[in-house]
GROMACS .gro file of C-alpha atoms in nm:
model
  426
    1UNK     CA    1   0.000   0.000   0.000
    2UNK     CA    2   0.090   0.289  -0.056
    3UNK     CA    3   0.230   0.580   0.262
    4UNK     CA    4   0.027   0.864   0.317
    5UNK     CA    5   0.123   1.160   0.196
    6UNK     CA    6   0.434   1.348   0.379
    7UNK     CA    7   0.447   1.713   0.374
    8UNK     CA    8   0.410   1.940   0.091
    9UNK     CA    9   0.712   1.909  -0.197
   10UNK     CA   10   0.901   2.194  -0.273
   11UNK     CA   11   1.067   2.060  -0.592
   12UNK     CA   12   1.386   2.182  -0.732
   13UNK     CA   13   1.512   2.123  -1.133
   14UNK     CA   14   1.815   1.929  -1.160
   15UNK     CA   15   1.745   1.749  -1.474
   16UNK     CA   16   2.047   1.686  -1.586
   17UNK     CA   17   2.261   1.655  -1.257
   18UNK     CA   18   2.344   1.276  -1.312
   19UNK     CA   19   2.635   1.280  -1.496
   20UNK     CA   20   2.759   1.640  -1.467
   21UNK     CA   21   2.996   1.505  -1.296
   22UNK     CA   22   3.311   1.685  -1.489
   23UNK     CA   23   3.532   1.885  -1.207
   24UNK     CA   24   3.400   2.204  -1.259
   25UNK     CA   25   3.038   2.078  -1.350
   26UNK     CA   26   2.777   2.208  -1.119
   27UNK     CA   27   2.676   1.915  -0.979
   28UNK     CA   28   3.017   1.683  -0.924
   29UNK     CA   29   2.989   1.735  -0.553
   30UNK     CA   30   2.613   1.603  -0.470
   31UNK     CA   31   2.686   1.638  -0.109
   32UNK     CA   32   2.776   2.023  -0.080
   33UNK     CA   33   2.479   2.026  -0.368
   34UNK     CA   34   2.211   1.870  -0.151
   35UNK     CA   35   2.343   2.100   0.150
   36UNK     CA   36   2.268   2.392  -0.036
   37UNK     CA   37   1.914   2.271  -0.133
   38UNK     CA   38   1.773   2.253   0.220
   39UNK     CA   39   1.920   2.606   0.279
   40UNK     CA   40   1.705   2.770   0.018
   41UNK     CA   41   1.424   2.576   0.086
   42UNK     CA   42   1.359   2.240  -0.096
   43UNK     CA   43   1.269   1.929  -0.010
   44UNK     CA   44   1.285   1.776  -0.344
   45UNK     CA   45   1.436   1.718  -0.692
   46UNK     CA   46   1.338   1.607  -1.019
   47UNK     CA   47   1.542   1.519  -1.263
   48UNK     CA   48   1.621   1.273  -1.512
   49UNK     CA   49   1.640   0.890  -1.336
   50UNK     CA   50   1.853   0.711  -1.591
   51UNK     CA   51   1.575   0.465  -1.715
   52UNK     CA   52   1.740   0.287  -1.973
   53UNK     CA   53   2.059   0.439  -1.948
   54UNK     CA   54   2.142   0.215  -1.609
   55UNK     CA   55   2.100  -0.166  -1.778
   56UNK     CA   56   2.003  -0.314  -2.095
   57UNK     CA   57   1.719  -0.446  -2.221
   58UNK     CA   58   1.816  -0.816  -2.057
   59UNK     CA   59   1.841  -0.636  -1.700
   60UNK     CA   60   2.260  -0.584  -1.676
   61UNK     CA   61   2.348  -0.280  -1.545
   62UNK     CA   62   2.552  -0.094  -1.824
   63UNK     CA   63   2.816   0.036  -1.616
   64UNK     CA   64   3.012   0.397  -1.702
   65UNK     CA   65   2.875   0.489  -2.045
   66UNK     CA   66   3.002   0.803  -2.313
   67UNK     CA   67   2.788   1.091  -2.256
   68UNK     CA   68   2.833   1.391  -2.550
   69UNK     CA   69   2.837   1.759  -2.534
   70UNK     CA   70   2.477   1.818  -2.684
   71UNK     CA   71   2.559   2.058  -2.998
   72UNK     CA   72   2.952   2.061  -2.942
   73UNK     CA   73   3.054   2.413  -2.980
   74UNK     CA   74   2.768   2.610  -2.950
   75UNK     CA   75   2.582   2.565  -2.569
   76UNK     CA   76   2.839   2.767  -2.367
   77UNK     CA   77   2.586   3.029  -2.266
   78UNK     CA   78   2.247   2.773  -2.247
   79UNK     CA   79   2.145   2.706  -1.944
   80UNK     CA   80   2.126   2.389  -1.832
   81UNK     CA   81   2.424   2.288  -2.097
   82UNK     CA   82   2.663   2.515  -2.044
   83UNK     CA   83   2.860   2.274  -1.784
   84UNK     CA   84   2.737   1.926  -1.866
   85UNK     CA   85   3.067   1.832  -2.063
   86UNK     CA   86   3.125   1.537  -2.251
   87UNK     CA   87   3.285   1.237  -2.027
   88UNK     CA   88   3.199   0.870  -1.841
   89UNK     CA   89   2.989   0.823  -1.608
   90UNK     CA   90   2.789   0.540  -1.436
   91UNK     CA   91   2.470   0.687  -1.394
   92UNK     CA   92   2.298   0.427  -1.150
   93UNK     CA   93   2.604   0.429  -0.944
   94UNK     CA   94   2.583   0.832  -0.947
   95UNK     CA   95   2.192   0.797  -0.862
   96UNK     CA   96   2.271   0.552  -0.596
   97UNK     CA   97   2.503   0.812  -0.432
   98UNK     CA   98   2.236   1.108  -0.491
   99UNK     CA   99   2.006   0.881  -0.281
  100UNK     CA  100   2.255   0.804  -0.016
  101UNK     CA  101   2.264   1.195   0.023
  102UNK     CA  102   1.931   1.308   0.030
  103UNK     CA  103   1.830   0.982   0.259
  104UNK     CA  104   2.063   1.215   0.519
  105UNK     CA  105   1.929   1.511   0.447
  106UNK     CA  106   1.572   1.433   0.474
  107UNK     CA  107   1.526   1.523   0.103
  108UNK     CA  108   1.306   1.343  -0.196
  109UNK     CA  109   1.363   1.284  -0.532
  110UNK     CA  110   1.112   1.243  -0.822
  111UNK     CA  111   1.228   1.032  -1.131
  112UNK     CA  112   1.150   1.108  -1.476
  113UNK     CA  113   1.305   1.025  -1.811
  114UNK     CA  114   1.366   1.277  -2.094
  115UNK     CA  115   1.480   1.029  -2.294
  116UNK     CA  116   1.326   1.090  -2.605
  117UNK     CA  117   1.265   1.429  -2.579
  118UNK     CA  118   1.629   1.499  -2.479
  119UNK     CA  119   1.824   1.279  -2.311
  120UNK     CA  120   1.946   1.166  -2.669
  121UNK     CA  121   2.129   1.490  -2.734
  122UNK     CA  122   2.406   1.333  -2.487
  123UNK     CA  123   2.408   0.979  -2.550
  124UNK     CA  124   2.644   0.791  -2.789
  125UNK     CA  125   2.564   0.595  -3.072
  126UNK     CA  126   2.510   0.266  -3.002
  127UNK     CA  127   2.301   0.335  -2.694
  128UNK     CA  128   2.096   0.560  -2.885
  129UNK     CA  129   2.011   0.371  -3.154
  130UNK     CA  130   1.887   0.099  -2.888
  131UNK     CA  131   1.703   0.326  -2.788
  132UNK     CA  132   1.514   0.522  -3.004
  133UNK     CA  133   1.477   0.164  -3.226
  134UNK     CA  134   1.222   0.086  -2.959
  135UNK     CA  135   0.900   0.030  -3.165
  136UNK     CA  136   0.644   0.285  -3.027
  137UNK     CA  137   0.402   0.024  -2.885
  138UNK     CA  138   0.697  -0.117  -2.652
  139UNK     CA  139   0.852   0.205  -2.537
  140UNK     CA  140   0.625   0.238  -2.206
  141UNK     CA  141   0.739  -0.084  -2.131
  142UNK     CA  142   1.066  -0.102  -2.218
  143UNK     CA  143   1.116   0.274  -1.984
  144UNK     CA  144   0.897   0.110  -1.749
  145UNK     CA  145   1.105  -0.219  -1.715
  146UNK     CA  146   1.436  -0.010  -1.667
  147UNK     CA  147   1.247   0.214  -1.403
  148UNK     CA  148   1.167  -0.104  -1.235
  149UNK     CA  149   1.531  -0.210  -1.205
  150UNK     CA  150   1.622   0.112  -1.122
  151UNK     CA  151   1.389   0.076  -0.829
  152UNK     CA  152   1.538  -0.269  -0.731
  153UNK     CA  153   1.874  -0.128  -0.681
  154UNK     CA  154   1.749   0.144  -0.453
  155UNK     CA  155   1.499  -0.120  -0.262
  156UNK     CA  156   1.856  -0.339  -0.225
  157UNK     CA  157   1.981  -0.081  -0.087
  158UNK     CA  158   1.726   0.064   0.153
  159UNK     CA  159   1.745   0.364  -0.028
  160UNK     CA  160   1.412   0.362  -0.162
  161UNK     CA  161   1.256   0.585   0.052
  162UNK     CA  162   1.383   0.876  -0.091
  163UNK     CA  163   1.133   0.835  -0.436
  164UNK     CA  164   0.844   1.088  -0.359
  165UNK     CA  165   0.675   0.932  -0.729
  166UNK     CA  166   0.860   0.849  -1.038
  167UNK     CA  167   0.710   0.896  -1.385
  168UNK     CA  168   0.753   0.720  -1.696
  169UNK     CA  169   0.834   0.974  -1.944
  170UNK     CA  170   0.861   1.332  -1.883
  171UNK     CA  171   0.569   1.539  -2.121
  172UNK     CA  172   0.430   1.216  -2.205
  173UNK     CA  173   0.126   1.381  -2.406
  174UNK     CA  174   0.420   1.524  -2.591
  175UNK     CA  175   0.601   1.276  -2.691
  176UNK     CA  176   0.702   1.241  -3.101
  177UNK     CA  177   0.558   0.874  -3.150
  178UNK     CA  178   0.260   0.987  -2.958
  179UNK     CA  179   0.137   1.280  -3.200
  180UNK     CA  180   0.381   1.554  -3.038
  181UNK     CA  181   0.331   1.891  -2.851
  182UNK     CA  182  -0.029   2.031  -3.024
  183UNK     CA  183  -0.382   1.960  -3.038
  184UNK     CA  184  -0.440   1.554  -3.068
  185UNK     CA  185  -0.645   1.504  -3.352
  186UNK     CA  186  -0.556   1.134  -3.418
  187UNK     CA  187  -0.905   0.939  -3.374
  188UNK     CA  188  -1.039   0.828  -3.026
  189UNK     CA  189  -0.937   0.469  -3.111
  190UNK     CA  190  -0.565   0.571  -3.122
  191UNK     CA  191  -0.531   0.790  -2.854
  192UNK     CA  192  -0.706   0.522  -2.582
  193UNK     CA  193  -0.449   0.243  -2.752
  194UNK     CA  194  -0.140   0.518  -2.637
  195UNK     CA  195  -0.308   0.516  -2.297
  196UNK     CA  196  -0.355   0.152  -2.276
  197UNK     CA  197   0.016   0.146  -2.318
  198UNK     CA  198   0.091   0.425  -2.063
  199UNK     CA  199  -0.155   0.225  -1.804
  200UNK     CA  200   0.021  -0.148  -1.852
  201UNK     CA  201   0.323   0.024  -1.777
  202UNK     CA  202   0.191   0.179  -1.485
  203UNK     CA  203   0.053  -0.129  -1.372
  204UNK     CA  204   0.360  -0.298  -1.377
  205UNK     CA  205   0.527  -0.105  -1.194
  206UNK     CA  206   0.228  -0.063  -0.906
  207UNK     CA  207   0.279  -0.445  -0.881
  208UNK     CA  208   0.601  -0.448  -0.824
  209UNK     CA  209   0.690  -0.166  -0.562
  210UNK     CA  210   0.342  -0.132  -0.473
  211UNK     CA  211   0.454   0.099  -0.142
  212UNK     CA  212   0.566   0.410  -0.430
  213UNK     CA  213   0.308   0.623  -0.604
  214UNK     CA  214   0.388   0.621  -1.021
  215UNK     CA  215   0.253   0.924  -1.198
  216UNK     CA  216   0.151   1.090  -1.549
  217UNK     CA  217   0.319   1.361  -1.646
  218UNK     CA  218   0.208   1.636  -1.914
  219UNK     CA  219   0.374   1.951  -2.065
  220UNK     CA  220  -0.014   2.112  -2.011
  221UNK     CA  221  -0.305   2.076  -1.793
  222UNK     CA  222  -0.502   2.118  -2.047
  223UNK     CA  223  -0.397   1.774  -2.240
  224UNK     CA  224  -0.635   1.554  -2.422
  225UNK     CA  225  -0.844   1.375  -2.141
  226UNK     CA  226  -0.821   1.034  -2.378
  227UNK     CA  227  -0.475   0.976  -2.324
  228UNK     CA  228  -0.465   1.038  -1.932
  229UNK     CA  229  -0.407   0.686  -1.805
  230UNK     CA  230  -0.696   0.586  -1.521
  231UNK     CA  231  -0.464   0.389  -1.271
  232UNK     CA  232  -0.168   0.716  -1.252
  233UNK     CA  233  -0.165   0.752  -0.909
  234UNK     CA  234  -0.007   1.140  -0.925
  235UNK     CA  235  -0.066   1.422  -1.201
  236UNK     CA  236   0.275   1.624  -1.259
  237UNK     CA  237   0.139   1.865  -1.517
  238UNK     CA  238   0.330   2.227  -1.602
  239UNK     CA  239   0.258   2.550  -1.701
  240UNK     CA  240   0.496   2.813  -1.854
  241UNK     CA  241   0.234   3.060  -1.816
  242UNK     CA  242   0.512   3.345  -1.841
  243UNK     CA  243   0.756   3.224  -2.105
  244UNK     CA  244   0.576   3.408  -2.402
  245UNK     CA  245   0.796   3.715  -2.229
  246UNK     CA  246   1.072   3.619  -2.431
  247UNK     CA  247   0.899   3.643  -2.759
  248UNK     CA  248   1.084   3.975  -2.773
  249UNK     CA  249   1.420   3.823  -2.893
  250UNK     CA  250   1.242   3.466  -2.955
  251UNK     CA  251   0.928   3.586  -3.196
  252UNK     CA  252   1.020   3.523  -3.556
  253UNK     CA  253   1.267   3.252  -3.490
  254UNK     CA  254   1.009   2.956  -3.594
  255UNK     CA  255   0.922   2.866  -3.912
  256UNK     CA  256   1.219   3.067  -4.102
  257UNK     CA  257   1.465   2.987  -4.267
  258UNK     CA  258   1.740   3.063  -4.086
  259UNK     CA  259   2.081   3.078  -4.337
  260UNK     CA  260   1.881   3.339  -4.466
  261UNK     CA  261   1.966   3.721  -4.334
  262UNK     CA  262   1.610   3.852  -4.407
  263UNK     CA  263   1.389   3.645  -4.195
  264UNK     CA  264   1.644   3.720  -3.897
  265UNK     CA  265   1.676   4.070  -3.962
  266UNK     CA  266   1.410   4.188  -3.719
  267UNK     CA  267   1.649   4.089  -3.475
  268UNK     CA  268   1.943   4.154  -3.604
  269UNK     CA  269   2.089   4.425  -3.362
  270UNK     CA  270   2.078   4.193  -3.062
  271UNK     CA  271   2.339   3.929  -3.280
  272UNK     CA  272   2.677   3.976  -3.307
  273UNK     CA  273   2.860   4.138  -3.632
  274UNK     CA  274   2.950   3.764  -3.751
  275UNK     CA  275   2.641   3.541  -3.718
  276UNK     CA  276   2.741   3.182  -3.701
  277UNK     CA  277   2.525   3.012  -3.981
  278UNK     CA  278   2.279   2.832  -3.822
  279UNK     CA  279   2.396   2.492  -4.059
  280UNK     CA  280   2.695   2.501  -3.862
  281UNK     CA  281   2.441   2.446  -3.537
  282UNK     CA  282   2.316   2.172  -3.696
  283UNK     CA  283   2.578   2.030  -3.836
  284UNK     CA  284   2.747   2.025  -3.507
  285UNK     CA  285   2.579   1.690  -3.419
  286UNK     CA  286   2.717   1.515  -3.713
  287UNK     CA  287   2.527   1.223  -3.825
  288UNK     CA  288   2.406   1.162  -3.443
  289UNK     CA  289   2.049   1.182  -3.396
  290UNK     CA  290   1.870   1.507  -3.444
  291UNK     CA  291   1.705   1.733  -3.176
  292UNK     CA  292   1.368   1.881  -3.248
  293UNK     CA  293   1.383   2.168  -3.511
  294UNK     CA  294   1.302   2.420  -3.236
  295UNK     CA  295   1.593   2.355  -3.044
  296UNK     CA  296   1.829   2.421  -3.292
  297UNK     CA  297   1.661   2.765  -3.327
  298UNK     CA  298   1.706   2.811  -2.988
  299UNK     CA  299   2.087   2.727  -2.947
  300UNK     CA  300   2.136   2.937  -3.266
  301UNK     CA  301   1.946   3.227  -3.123
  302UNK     CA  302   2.134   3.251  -2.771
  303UNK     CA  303   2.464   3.134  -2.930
  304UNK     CA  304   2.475   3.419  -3.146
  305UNK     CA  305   2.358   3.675  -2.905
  306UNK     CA  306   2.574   3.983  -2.895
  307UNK     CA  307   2.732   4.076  -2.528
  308UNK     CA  308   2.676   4.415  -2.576
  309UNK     CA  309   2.290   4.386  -2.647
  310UNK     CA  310   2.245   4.214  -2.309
  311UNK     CA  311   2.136   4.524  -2.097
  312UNK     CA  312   1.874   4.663  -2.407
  313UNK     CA  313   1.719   4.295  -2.420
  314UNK     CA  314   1.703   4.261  -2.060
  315UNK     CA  315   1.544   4.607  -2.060
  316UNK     CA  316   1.282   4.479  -2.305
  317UNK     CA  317   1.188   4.194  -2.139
  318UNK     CA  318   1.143   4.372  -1.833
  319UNK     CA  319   0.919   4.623  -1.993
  320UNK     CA  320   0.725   4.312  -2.146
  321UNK     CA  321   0.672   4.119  -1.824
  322UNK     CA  322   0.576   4.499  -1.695
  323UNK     CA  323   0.343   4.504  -1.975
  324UNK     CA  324   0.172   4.117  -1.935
  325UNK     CA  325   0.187   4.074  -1.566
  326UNK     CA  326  -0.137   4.059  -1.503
  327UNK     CA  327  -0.173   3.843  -1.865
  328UNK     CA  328   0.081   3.591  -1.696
  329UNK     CA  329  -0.134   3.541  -1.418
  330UNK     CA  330  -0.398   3.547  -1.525
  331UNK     CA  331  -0.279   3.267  -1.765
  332UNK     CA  332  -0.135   3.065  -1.428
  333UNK     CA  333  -0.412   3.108  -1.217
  334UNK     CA  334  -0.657   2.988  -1.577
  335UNK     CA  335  -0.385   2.656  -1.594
  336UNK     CA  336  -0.463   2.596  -1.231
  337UNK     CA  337  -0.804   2.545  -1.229
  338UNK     CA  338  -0.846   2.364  -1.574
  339UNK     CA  339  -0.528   2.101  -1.387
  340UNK     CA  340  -0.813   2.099  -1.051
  341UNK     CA  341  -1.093   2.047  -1.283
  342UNK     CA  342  -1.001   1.771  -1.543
  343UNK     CA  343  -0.815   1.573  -1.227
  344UNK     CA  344  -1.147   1.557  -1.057
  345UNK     CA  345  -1.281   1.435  -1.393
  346UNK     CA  346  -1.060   1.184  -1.429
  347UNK     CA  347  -0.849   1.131  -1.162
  348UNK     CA  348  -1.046   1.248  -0.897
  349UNK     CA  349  -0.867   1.317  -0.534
  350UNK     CA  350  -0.480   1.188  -0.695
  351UNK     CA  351  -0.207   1.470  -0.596
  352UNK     CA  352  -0.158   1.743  -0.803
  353UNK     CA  353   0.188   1.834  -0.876
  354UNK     CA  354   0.343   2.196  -1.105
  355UNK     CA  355   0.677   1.986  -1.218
  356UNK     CA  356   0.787   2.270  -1.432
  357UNK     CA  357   0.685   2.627  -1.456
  358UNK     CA  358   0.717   3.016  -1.544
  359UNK     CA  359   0.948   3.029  -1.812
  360UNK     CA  360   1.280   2.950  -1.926
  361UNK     CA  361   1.549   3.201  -1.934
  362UNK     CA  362   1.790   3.032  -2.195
  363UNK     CA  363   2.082   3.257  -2.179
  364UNK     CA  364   2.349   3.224  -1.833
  365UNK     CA  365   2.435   3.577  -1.893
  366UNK     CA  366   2.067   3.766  -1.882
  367UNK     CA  367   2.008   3.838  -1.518
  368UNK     CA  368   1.645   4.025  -1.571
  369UNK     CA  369   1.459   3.757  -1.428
  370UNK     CA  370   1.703   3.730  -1.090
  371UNK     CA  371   1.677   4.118  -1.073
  372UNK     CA  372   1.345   4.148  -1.089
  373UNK     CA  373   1.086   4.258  -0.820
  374UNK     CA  374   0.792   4.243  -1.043
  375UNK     CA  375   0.923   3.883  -1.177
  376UNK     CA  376   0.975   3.742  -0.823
  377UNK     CA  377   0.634   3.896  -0.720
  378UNK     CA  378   0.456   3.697  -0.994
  379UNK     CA  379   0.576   3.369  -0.888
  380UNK     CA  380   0.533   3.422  -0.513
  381UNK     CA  381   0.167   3.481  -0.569
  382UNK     CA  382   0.165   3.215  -0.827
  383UNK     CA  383   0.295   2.935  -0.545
  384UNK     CA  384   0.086   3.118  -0.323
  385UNK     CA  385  -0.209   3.022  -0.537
  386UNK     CA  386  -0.062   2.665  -0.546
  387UNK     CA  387  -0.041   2.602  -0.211
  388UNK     CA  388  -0.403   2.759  -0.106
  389UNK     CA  389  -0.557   2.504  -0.393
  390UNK     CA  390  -0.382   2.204  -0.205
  391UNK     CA  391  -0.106   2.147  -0.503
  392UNK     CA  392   0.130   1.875  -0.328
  393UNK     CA  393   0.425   1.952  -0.489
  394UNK     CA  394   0.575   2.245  -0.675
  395UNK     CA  395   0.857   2.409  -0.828
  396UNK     CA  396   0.825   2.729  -0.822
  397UNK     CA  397   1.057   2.804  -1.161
  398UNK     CA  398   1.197   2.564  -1.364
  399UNK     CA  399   1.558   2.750  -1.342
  400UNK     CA  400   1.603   2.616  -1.017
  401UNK     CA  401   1.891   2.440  -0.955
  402UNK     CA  402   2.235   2.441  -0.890
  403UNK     CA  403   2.334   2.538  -1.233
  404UNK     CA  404   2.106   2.878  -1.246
  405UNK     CA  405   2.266   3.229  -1.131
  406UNK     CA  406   1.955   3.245  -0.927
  407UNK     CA  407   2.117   2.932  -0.675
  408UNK     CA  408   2.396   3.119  -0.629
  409UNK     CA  409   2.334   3.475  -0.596
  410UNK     CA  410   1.944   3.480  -0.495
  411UNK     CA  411   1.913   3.240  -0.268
  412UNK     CA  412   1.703   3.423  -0.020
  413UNK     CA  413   1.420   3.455  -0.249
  414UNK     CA  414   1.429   3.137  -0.387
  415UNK     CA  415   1.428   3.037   0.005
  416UNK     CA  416   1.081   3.290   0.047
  417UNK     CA  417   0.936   3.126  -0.213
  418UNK     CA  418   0.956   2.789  -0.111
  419UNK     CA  419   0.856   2.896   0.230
  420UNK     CA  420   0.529   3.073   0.107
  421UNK     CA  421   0.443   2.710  -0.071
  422UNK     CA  422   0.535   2.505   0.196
  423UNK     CA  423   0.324   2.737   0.476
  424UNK     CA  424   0.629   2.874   0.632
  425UNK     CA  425   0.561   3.230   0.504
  426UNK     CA  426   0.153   3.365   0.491
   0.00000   0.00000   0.00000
């Protein structure tokens, strides 16, 4: 059966903290990491659990494996990237020792898998293509399976009381053999055969560590109610209700083609005097698996940002989140109630978790957001709002971790806000 609830989860982002394990990665010492976690606040992390990457399909653990720089040349200044250098690591070994930590410290984890949204970007080839081979049908199980023995190690170990939930796939309404990000418009038929998958997977797993709670997870509340599986046990949905601030630098971007001058030129004073081409972006990865169109835009977009444009964007954004405040909450507080709603519909009384939120600043060097009285003031009230609707988890921006300027030089309002959610602060 599984334990009633413990207190309220203030969740911090470390998705990729496994194997940044390089000496001057943000995340090589998981013991001063975790230290500084409870001092601004959290309780918990999510991040990616290694499904997959820890043993093969047969069940043997896979030992230290190659893990690549994403777009090799070009993610110096993207957050979340910027540090996470190629190198070995044994990721279950480097989980088991993230568990051994936080089991001192009181602290919870929550295990996803990005695999096939992103993970990929920093595996090598031959794990990759075993991988994403996985025919679509068998790719709940297969993640499921290497959750499963995942869990084993940590049950072996009496570490397993440090998994809040654990969730198949991050975004899993989002994922490319499933239809992708967008309105669903396959037929009914379809979409209840990709939630019959999703719910054997869960299944298996509730069968065999029965004592944990498994849980969907969407990029939106507001995801198709035919492909929420019945027997998920905890909704992690999210809501970047503020990120269309950056459509300042962003807007434009999408849909052009981008070795062409014109369609950038809108932006073109914010780039530096020599644009890289955005081929060489691509090209970067070689004949290794693509990312998603949209992320090459991105890297291109923040790679090629000029230094001295920095203080007129971050003045721009500022003005836009001055001029959309109440647009951005009104937005959260709109994703809120249609995540309360549609879990009562079809989920009714399961925790509701925000897994990811606000926006994401993808540039290490724009400090608008940290600076920012009327940013922090939107997602205090936001969390606020969380916590007074009986959320069980949140986190209260998705630049959270140890790897965001914020960790380092705001921690005292990253602390208040994590108080005001977890009832320390009115």
């Amino acid at each position: 059966m599984v334990a009633n609830d413990p207190e309220r989860l203030a969740i911090s982002f470390w998705i990729w903290g496994l194997w940044d394990t390089a000496p001057h990665g943000f995340f090589n010492d998981l013991e001063a990491r975790v230290a500084e976690l409870v001092e601004r606040g959290y309780n918990c992390i999510r991040l990616e659990g290694g499904a997959g990457l820890t043993h093969d399909a047969a069940g043997k653990p896979r030992g230290p494996l190659n893990y690549l720089d994403a777009a090799p040349g070009h993610t110096r200044h993207l957050r979340q990237m910027e540090r996470t250098a190629a190198g070995r690591c044994d990721v279950l070994q480097r989980l088991i020792e993230l568990c051994r930590v936080a089991q001192r410290y009181r602290v919870k984890l929550i295990l996803s898998s990005w695999y096939f949204l992103h993970t990929f970007w920093f595996t090598d080839d031959e794990l990759t293509a075993d991988l994403l081979g996985t025919p679509p049908e068998q790719c709940f199980q297969r993640f499921a399976a290497g959750l499963d023995r995942i869990l084993d190690e940590l049950e072996q170990r009496g570490l397993a009381d440090v998994i809040a939930f654990a969730e198949v796939f991050n975004e899993s309404d989002g994922l490319s053999f499933l239809g992708g990000f967008g309105e669903k418009t396959a037929p009914t038929e379809i979409l209840h055969m990709y939630r019959s998958w999703h719910e054997e997977a869960l299944a298996f797993l509730q069968s065999r560590h029965p004592h944990l709670r498994f849980a969907l997870d969407t990029y939106t509340p507001f995801t198709h109610p035919d492909m929420m599986p019945r027997n998920a046990q905890v909704w992690d949905f999210h809501s970047y209700y503020a990120w269309g601030v950056y459509g300042v630098f962003e807007q434009g971007l999408w849909g052009a083609d981008l070795d062409d001058p014109q369609t950038w030129a809108p932006i073109r004073h914010f780039l530096r005097p020599e644009v890289v081409p955005f081929r060489e972006v691509v090209g970067s990865r070689g004949q290794r698996a693509p990312m998603a169109a949209d992320w090459y835009r991105r890297i291109w977009a923040y790679r090629n940002l000029n230094p001295a444009a920095l203080t007129e964007l971050e003045k721009r954004l500022d003005a836009n989140l001055e001029a959309h405040v109440d647009e951005y909450r009104s937005q959260a507080a709109a994703a809120l109630e249609q995540a309360l709603a549609l879990r009562e519909r079809i989920l009714p009384g399961v925790p509701l978790v925000l897994g990811e939120g606000v926006s994401y600043c993808a540039d290490n060097r724009l400090r608008w957001e940290e600076r920012s009285d009327r940013y922090w003031d939107l997602v205090e009230s936001t969390v606020r709002l969380y916590r007074d609707r009986g959320l069980y988890g949140c986190v209260p921006r998705t630049n959270s971790g140890p790897e965001d300027p914020a960790w380092w030089e705001y921690p005292e309002r990253l602390q208040r806000v994590n108080a005001v959610f977890l009832g320390q602060l009115a």
